[in-house]
CSV table of C-alpha atoms in Angstrom, one decimal:
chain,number,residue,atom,x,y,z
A,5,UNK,CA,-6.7,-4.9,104.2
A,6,UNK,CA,-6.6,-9.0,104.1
A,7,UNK,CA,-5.8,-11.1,106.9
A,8,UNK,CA,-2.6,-12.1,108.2
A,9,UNK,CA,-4.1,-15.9,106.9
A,10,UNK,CA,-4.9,-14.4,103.1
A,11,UNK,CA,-1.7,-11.7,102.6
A,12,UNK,CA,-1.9,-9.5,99.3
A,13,UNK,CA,0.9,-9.8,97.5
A,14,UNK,CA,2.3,-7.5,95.1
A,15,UNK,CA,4.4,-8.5,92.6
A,16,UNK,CA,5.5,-11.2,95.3
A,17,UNK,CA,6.1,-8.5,97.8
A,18,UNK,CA,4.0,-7.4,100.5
A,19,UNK,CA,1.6,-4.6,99.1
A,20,UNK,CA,2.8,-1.9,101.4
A,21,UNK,CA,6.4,-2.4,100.1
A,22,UNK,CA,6.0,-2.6,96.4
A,23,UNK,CA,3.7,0.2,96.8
A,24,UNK,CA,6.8,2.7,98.6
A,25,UNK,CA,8.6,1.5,95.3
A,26,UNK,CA,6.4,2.6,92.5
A,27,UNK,CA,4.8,5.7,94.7
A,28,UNK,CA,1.1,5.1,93.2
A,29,UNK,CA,-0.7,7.8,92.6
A,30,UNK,CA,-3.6,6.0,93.8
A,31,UNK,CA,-4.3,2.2,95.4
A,32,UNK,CA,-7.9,0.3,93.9
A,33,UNK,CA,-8.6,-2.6,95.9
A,34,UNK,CA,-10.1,-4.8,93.3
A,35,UNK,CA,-13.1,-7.4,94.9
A,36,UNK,CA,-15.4,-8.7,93.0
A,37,UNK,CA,-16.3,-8.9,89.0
A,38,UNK,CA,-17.9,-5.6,89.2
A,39,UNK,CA,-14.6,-4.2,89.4
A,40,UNK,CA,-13.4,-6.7,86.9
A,41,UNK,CA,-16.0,-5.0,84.3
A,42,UNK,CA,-15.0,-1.6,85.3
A,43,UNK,CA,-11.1,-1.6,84.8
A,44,UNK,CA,-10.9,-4.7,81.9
A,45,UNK,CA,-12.2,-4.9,78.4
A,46,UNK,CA,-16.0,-5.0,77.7
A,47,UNK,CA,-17.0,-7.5,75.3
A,48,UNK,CA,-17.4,-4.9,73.1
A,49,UNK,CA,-14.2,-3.3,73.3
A,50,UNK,CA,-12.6,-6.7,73.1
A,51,UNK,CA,-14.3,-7.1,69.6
A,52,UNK,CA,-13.6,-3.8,68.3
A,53,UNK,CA,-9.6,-4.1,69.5
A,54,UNK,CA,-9.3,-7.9,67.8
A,55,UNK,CA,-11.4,-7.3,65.0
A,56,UNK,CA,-12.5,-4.0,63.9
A,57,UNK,CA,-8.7,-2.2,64.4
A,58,UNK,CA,-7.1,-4.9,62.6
A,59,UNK,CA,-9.6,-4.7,59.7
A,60,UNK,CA,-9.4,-0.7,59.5
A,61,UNK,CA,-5.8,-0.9,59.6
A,62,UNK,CA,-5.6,-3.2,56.9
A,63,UNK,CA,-8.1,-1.5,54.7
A,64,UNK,CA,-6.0,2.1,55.3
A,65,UNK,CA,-2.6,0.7,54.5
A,66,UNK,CA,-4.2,-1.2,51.5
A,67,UNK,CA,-6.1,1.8,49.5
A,68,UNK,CA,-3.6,4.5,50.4
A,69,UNK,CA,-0.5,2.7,49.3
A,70,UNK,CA,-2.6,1.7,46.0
A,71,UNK,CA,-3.2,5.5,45.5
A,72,UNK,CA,0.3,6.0,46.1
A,73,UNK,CA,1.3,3.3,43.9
A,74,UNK,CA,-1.2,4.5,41.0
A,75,UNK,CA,0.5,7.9,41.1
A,76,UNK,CA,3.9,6.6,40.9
A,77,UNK,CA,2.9,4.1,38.1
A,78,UNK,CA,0.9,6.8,36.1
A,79,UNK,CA,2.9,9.8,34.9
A,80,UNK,CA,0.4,12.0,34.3
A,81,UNK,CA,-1.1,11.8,37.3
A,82,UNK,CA,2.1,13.3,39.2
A,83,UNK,CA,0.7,17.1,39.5
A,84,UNK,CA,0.8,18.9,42.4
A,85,UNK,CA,-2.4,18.5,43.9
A,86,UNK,CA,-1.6,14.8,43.7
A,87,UNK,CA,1.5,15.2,45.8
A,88,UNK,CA,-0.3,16.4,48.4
A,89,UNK,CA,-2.7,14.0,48.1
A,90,UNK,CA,0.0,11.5,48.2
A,91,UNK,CA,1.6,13.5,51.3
A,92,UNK,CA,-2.2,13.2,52.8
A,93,UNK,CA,-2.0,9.1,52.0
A,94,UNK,CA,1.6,9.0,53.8
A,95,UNK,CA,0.5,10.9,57.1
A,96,UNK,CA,-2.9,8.8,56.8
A,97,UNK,CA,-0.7,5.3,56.8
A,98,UNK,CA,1.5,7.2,59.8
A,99,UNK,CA,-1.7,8.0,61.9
A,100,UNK,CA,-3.5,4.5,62.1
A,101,UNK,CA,-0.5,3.0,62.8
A,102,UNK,CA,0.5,4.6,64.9
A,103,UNK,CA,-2.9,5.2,66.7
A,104,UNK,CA,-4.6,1.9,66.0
A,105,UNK,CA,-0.7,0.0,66.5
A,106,UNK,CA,-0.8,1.2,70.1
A,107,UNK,CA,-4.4,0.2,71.3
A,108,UNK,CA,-3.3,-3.1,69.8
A,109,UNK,CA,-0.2,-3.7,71.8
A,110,UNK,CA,-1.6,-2.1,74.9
A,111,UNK,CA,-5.0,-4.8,74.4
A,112,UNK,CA,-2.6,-7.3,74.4
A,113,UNK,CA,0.0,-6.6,77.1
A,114,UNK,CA,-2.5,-5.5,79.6
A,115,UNK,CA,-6.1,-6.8,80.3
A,116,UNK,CA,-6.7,-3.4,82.2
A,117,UNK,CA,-8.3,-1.1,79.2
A,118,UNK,CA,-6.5,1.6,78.6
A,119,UNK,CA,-3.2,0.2,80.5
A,120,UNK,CA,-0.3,2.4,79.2
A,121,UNK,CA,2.4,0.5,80.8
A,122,UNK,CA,3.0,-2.2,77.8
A,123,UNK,CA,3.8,1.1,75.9
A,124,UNK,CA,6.6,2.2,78.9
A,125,UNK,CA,7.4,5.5,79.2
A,126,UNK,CA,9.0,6.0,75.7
A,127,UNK,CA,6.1,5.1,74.1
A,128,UNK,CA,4.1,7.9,76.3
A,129,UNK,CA,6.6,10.1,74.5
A,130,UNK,CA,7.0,8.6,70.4
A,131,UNK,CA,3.7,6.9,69.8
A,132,UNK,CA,1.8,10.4,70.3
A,133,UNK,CA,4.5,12.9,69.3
A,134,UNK,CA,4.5,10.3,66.0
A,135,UNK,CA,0.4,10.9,65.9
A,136,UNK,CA,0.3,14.3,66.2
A,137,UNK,CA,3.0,14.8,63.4
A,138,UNK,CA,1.0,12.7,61.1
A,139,UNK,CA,-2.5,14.9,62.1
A,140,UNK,CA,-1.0,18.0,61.9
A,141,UNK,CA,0.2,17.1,58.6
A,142,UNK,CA,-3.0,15.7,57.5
A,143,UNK,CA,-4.7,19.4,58.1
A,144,UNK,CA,-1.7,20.9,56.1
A,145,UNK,CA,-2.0,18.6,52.9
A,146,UNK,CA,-6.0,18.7,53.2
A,147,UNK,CA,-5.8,22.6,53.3
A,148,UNK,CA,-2.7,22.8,50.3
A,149,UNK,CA,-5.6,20.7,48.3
A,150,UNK,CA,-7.7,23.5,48.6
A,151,UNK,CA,-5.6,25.8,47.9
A,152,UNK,CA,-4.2,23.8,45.0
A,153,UNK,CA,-8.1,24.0,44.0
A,154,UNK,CA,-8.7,27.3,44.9
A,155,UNK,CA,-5.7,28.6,42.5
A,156,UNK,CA,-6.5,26.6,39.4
A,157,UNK,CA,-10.1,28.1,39.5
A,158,UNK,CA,-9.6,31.7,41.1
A,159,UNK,CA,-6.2,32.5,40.0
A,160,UNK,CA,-4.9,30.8,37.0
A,161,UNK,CA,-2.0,33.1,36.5
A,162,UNK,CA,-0.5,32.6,40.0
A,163,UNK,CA,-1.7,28.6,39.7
A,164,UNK,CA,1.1,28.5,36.2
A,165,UNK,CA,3.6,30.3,38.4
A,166,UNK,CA,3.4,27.5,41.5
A,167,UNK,CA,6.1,25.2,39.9
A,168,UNK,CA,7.0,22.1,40.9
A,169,UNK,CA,9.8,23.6,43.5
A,170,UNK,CA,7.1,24.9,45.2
A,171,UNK,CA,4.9,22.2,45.6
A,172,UNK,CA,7.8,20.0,47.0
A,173,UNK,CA,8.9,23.2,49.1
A,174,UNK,CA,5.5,23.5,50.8
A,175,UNK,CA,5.4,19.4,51.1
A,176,UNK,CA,8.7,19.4,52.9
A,177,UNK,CA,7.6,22.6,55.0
A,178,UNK,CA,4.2,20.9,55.9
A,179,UNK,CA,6.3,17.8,57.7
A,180,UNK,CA,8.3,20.4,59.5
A,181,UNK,CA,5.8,22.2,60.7
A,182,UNK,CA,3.6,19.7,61.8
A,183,UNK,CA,6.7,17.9,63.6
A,184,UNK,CA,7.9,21.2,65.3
A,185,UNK,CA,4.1,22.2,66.3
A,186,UNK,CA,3.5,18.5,67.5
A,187,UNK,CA,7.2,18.4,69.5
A,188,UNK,CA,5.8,21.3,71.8
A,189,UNK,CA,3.3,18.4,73.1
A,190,UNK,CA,5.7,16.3,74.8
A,191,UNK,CA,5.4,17.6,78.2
A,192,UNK,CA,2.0,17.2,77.9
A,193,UNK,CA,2.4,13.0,77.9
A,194,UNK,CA,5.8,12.9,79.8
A,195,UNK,CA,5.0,10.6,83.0
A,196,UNK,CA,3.7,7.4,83.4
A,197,UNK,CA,2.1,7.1,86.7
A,198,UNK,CA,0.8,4.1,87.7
A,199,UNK,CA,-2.7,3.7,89.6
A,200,UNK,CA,-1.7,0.4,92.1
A,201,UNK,CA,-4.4,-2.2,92.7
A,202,UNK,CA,-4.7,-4.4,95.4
A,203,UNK,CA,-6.2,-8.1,95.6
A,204,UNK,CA,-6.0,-11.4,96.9
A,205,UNK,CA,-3.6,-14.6,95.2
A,206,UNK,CA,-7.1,-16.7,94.8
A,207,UNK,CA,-9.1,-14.1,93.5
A,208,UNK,CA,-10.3,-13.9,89.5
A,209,UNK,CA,-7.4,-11.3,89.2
A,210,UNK,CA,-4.6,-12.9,90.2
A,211,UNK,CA,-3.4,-13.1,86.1
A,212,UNK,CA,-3.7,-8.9,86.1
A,213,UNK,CA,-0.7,-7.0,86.8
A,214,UNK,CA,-0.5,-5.1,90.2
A,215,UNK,CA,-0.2,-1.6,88.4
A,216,UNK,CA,-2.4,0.3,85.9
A,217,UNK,CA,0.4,2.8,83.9
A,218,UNK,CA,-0.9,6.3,82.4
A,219,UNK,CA,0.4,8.4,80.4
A,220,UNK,CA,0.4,12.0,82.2
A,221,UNK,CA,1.6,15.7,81.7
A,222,UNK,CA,4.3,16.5,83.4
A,223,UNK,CA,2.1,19.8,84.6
A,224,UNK,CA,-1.5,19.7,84.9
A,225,UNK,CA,-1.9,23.0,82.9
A,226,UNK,CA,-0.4,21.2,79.9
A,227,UNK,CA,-2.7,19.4,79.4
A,228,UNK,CA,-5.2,22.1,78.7
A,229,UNK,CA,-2.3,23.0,76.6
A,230,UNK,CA,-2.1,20.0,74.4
A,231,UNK,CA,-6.0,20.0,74.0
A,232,UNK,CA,-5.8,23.7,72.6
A,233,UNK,CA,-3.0,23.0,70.4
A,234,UNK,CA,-4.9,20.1,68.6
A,235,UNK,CA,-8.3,21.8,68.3
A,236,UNK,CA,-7.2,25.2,67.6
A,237,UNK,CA,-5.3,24.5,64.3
A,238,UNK,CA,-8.5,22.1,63.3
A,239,UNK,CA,-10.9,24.5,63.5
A,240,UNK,CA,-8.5,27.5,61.6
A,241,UNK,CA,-7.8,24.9,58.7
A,242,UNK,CA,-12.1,24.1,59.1
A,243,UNK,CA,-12.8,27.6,58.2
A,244,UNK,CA,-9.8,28.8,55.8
A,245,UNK,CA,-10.9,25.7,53.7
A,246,UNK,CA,-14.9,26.5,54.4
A,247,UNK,CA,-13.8,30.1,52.3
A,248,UNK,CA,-11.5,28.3,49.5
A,249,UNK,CA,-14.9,26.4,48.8
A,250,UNK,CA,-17.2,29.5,48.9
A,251,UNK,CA,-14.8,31.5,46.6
A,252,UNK,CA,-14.5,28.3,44.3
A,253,UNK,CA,-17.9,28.0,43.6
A,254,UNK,CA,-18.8,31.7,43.1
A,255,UNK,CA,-16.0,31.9,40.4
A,256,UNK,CA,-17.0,28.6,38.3
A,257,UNK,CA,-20.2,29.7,38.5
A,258,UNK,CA,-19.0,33.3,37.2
A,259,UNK,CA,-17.2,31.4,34.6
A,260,UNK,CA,-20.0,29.7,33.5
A,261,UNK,CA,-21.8,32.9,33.0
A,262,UNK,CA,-19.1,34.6,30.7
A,263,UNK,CA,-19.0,31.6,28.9
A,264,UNK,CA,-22.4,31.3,28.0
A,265,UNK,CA,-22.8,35.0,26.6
A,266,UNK,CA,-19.4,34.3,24.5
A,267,UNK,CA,-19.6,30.5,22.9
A,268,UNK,CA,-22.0,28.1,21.7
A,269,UNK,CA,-21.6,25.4,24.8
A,270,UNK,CA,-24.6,24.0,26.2
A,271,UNK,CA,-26.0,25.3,29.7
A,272,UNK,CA,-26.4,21.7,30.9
A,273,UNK,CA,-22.7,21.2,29.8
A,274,UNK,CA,-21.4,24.0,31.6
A,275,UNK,CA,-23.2,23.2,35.0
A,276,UNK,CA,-22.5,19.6,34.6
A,277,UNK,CA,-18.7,20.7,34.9
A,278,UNK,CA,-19.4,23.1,37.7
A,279,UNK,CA,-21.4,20.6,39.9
A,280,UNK,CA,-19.1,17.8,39.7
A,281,UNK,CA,-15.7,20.1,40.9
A,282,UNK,CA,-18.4,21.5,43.6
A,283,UNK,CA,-19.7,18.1,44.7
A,284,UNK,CA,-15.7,16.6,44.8
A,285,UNK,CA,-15.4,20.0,47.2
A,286,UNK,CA,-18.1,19.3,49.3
A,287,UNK,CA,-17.8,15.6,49.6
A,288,UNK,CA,-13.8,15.8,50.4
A,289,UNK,CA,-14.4,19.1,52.7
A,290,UNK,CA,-17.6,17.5,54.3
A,291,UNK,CA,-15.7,14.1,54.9
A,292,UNK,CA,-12.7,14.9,56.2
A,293,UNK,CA,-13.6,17.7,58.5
A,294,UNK,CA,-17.1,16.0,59.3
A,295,UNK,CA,-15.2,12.8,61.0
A,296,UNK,CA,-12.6,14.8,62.9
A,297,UNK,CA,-15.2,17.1,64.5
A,298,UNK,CA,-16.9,15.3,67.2
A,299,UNK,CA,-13.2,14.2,68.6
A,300,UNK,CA,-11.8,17.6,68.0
A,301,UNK,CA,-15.1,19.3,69.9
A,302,UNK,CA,-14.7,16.5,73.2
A,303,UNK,CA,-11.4,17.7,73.1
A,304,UNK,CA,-12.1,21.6,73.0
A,305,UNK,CA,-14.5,20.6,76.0
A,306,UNK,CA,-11.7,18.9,77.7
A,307,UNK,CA,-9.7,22.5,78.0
A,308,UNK,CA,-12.6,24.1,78.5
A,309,UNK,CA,-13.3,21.8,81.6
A,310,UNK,CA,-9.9,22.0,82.4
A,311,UNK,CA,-9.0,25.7,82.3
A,312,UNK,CA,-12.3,26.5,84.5
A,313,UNK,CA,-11.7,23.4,87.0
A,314,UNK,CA,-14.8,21.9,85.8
A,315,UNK,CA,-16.0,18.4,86.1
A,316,UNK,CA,-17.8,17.0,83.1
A,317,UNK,CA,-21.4,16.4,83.7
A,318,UNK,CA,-21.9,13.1,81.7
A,319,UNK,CA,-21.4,9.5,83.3
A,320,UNK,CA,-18.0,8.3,82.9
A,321,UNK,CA,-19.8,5.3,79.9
A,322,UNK,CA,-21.3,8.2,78.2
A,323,UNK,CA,-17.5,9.6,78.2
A,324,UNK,CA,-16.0,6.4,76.9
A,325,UNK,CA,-19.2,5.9,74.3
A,326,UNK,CA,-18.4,9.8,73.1
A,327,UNK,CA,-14.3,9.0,73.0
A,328,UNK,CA,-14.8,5.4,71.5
A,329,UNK,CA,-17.2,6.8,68.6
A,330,UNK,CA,-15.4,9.8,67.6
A,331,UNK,CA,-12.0,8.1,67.7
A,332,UNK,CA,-13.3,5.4,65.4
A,333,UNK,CA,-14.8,8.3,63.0
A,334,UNK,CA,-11.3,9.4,63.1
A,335,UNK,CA,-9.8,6.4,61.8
A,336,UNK,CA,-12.3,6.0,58.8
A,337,UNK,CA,-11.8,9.0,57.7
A,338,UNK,CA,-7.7,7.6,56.6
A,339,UNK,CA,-9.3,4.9,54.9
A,340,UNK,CA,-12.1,6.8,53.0
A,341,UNK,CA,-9.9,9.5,51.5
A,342,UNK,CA,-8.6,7.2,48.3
A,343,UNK,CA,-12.1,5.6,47.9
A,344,UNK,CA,-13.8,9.1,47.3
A,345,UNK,CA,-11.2,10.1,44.8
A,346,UNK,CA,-12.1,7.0,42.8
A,347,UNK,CA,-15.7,7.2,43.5
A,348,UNK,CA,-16.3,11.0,42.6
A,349,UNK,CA,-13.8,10.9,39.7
A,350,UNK,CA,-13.6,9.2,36.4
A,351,UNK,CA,-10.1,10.7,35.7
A,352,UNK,CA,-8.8,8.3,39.1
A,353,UNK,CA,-10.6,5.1,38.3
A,354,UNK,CA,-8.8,5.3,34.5
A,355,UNK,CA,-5.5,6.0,36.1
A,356,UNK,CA,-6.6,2.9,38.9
A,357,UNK,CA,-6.9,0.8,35.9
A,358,UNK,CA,-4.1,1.6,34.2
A,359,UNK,CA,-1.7,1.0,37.0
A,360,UNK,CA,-3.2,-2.1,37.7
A,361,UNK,CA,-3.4,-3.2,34.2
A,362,UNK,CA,-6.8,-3.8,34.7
A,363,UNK,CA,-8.7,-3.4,30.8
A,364,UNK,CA,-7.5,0.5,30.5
A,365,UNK,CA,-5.7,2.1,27.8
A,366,UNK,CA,-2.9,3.5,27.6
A,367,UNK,CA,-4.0,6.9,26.7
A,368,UNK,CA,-2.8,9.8,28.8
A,369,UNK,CA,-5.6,10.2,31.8
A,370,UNK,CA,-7.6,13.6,32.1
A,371,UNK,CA,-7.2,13.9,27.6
A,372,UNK,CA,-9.7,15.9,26.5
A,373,UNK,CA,-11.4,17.2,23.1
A,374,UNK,CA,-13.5,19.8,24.4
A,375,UNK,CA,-11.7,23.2,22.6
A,376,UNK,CA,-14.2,25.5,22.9
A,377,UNK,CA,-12.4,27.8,24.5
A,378,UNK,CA,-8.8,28.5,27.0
A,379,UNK,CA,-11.5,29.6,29.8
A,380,UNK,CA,-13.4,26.1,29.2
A,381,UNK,CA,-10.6,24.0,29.6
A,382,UNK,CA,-9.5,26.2,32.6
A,383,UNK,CA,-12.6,25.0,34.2
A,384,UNK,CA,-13.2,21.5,32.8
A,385,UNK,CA,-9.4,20.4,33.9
A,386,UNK,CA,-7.7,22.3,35.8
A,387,UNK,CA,-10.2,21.9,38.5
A,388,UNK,CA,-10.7,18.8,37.6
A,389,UNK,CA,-9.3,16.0,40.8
C-alpha cells in the first residue's frame, strides 16, 4: 500500500474501489522492471509478434489461396482428393487467422503478454470456437486424403463407386462435424477474469492498463475437458492414418509383384512408382502430424495435470519456451502443406504453371502413355497426388 502523499490510482479511482468493481481474481502490485519483464513482451516475443506472425500469415494466405486458385483454374485437377485438399487449404487460411490474427491484436492493445482483454469477452468465445472448427476440420480433410489414397490403391472398385456426391457430402459433413465437436468447447473459454495490478502514477507503468483479462472456463473441470477433446481426436486421426499408410504400401508393393510375373515392365520402373506414392505418404503423414504433436502432447499433459491436481514440474520459461515452440510448429505446418505438394509432385508444378501461365502447355496434367497394363495405371495414377 502507497502513502496517503503517493495514492494508487486505478483507472482514476482509488484502487480499493475499482477493485470492488471488476472483483479481480487476484491484485499484482507491480514495482520495479523485474516485474515489468515478467508480465510485458520479451524482446523476443516482441519480434516474433511484429515480424515472424505477420510473415507466416502472409506466406499461409499466399500459397494456399494459389493452390486453391490452381485447382479452380485447372480442370483436371478438380478430383476428389483435391477437394479435400482444397477443404484442408480453406481450414489452413481459417486457423492462422484466426490464431495468429488474435496474438496480433492482443500484442497491440495490451503491452501485458498474453492480455485477453483487447479480445473482450466475445472474442474469448469466436476467435477459439472459430480455431477449433478450422483444426478439427484440418484432421478430417488430412485423414479423407488418406482415405482417398487408401481406396485408389486398396480398393479400386469401391474408389470408382465414391462419386463426386460423395466427396462434396463428406466435405460438407467434415465442417459440421468439426463445428458441432468444437461448439461443445465454449464453456471451456466462457469468462474473462481479470488479474488487477496495482502501481504508482510516476512509476514506468503508468501507460499499462490497471487489469490483465483471461480467458477462463466457466468450470474448472472443463478445462481438462477441452484439453481431451483437442488431443483425443489427434491422436485417433494419428493412428487411423498411421494404418491407411501401412496397408498402402503393402498393396503397391503386392502390385508390383503381380506385375512383374505378368508383363514386361522394368523392376526399377515399378519401384520408382511405388517409392514416390510412399515418399508423398510419408512426407505429408510425417509433416502434418509431426508439427501438431509437441502442442497436442503439452496439451494431453495439461489434463493429465489437471484431472490428478498436479502441478507441472518445469519453470514457468521452460512452459512458455515448450508453448511458444510448439505453437509456432503449428502454424508452419498451414503454410507448408501446398509447398510439399509442388515439391514431391511433378503432376502439381505442371498444373502451377499452367494456371499461372507460366511456360506450361496446355496438355491435360497427370497424361500418361504408359499402357502396359489396367493394374499399371491403377498404380502409376490413381495414387498418384
Amino acid at each position: 500500500m502507497a502513502s496517503s502523499s503517493d495514492e494508487v490510482i486505478v483507472s482514476g479511482q482509488p484502487h480499493e474501489m475499482a477493485f470492488d468493481a471488476l472483483n479481480c481474481l487476484e491484485v499484482v502490485n507491480l514495482t520495479d522492471e523485474g516485474d515489468e519483464e515478467a508480465y510485458g513482451y520479451s524482446r523476443s516475443e516482441t519480434i516474433f509478434a511484429t515480424l515472424c506472425l505477420p510473415l507466416i500469415l502472409a506466406l499461409g494466405i499466399l500459397d494456399n489461396s494459389a493452390f486453391i486458385y490452381v485447382v479452380y483454374r485447372v480442370p483436371c485437377m478438380q478430383t476428389s482428393i483435391n477437394c479435400y485438399l482444397v477443404n484442408l487449404a480453406v481450414a489452413d487460411i481459417v486457423f492462422l487467422s484466426a490464431g495468429i490474427g488474435e496474438k496480433i491484436a492482443r500484442y497491440r492493445g495490451s503491452p501485458i503478454h498474453g492480455d485477453d482483454n483487447p479480445l473482450g469477452k466475445g472474442g474469448c468465445i469466436w476467435v477459439y470456437l472459430i480455431m477449433d472448427t478450422a483444426y478439427f476440420a484440418s484432421l478430417c480433410f488430412v485423414s479423407l486424403v488418406s482415405m482417398d489414397r487408401y481406396l485408389a490403391v486398396c480398393k479400386p472398385r469401391l474408389k470408382n463407386r465414391h462419386r463426386k456426391s460423395k466427396t462434396a457430402l463428406l466435405t460438407a459433413g467434415s465442417w459440421l462435424a468439426s463445428l458441432c465437436l468444437s461448439s461443445t468447447l465454449i464453456p471451456s473459454s466462457t469468462k474473462l477474469l481479470q488479474v488487477c495490478f496495482v502501481f504508482s502514477t510516476d512509476s514506468s507503468f503508468s501507460n499499462w492498463p490497471s487489469t490483465w483479462g483471461i480467458c477462463a472456463p466457466a468450470q474448472p473441470w472443463m478445462k481438462a475437458y477441452a484439453n481431451g477433446m483437442q488431443t483425443i481426436p489427434f491422436f485417433f486421426a494419428l493412428v487411423v492414418n498411421v494404418i491407411m499408410f501401412v496397408l498402402i504400401v503393402r498393396s503397391l508393393n503386392q502390385s508390383i509383384e503381380r506385375l512383374q510375373s505378368h508383363t514386361e515392365i522394368r523392376p526399377d520402373v515399378d519401384t520408382h512408382v511405388r517409392d514416390r506414392v510412399a515418399r508423398m505418404l510419408v512426407i505429408n503423414g510425417v509433416a502434418f502430424f509431426v508439427c501438431l504433436s509437441p502442442f497436442e502432447i503439452i496439451s494431453l499433459s495439461d489434463m493429465i495435470a489437471t484431472l490428478h491436481g498436479d502441478e507441472y514440474h518445469l519453470s514457468s520459461d521452460a512452459q512458455a519456451r515448450l508453448v511458444f515452440f510448439s505453437r509456432s510448429l503449428a502454424y508452419i505446418n498451414c503454410v507448408i502443406n501446398p509447398i510439399i505438394y509442388t515439391a514431391m509432385s511433378h503432376r502439381y508444378r505442371h498444373a502451377f504453371r499452367q494456371a499461372f501461365r507460366i511456360g506450361a502447355s496446355a496438355s491435360p496434367v497427370g497424361h500418361s502413355t504408359n499402357t502396359a497394363t489396367n493394374e499399371f495405371m491403377r498404380v502409376t495414377l490413381d495414387t498418384r497426388v
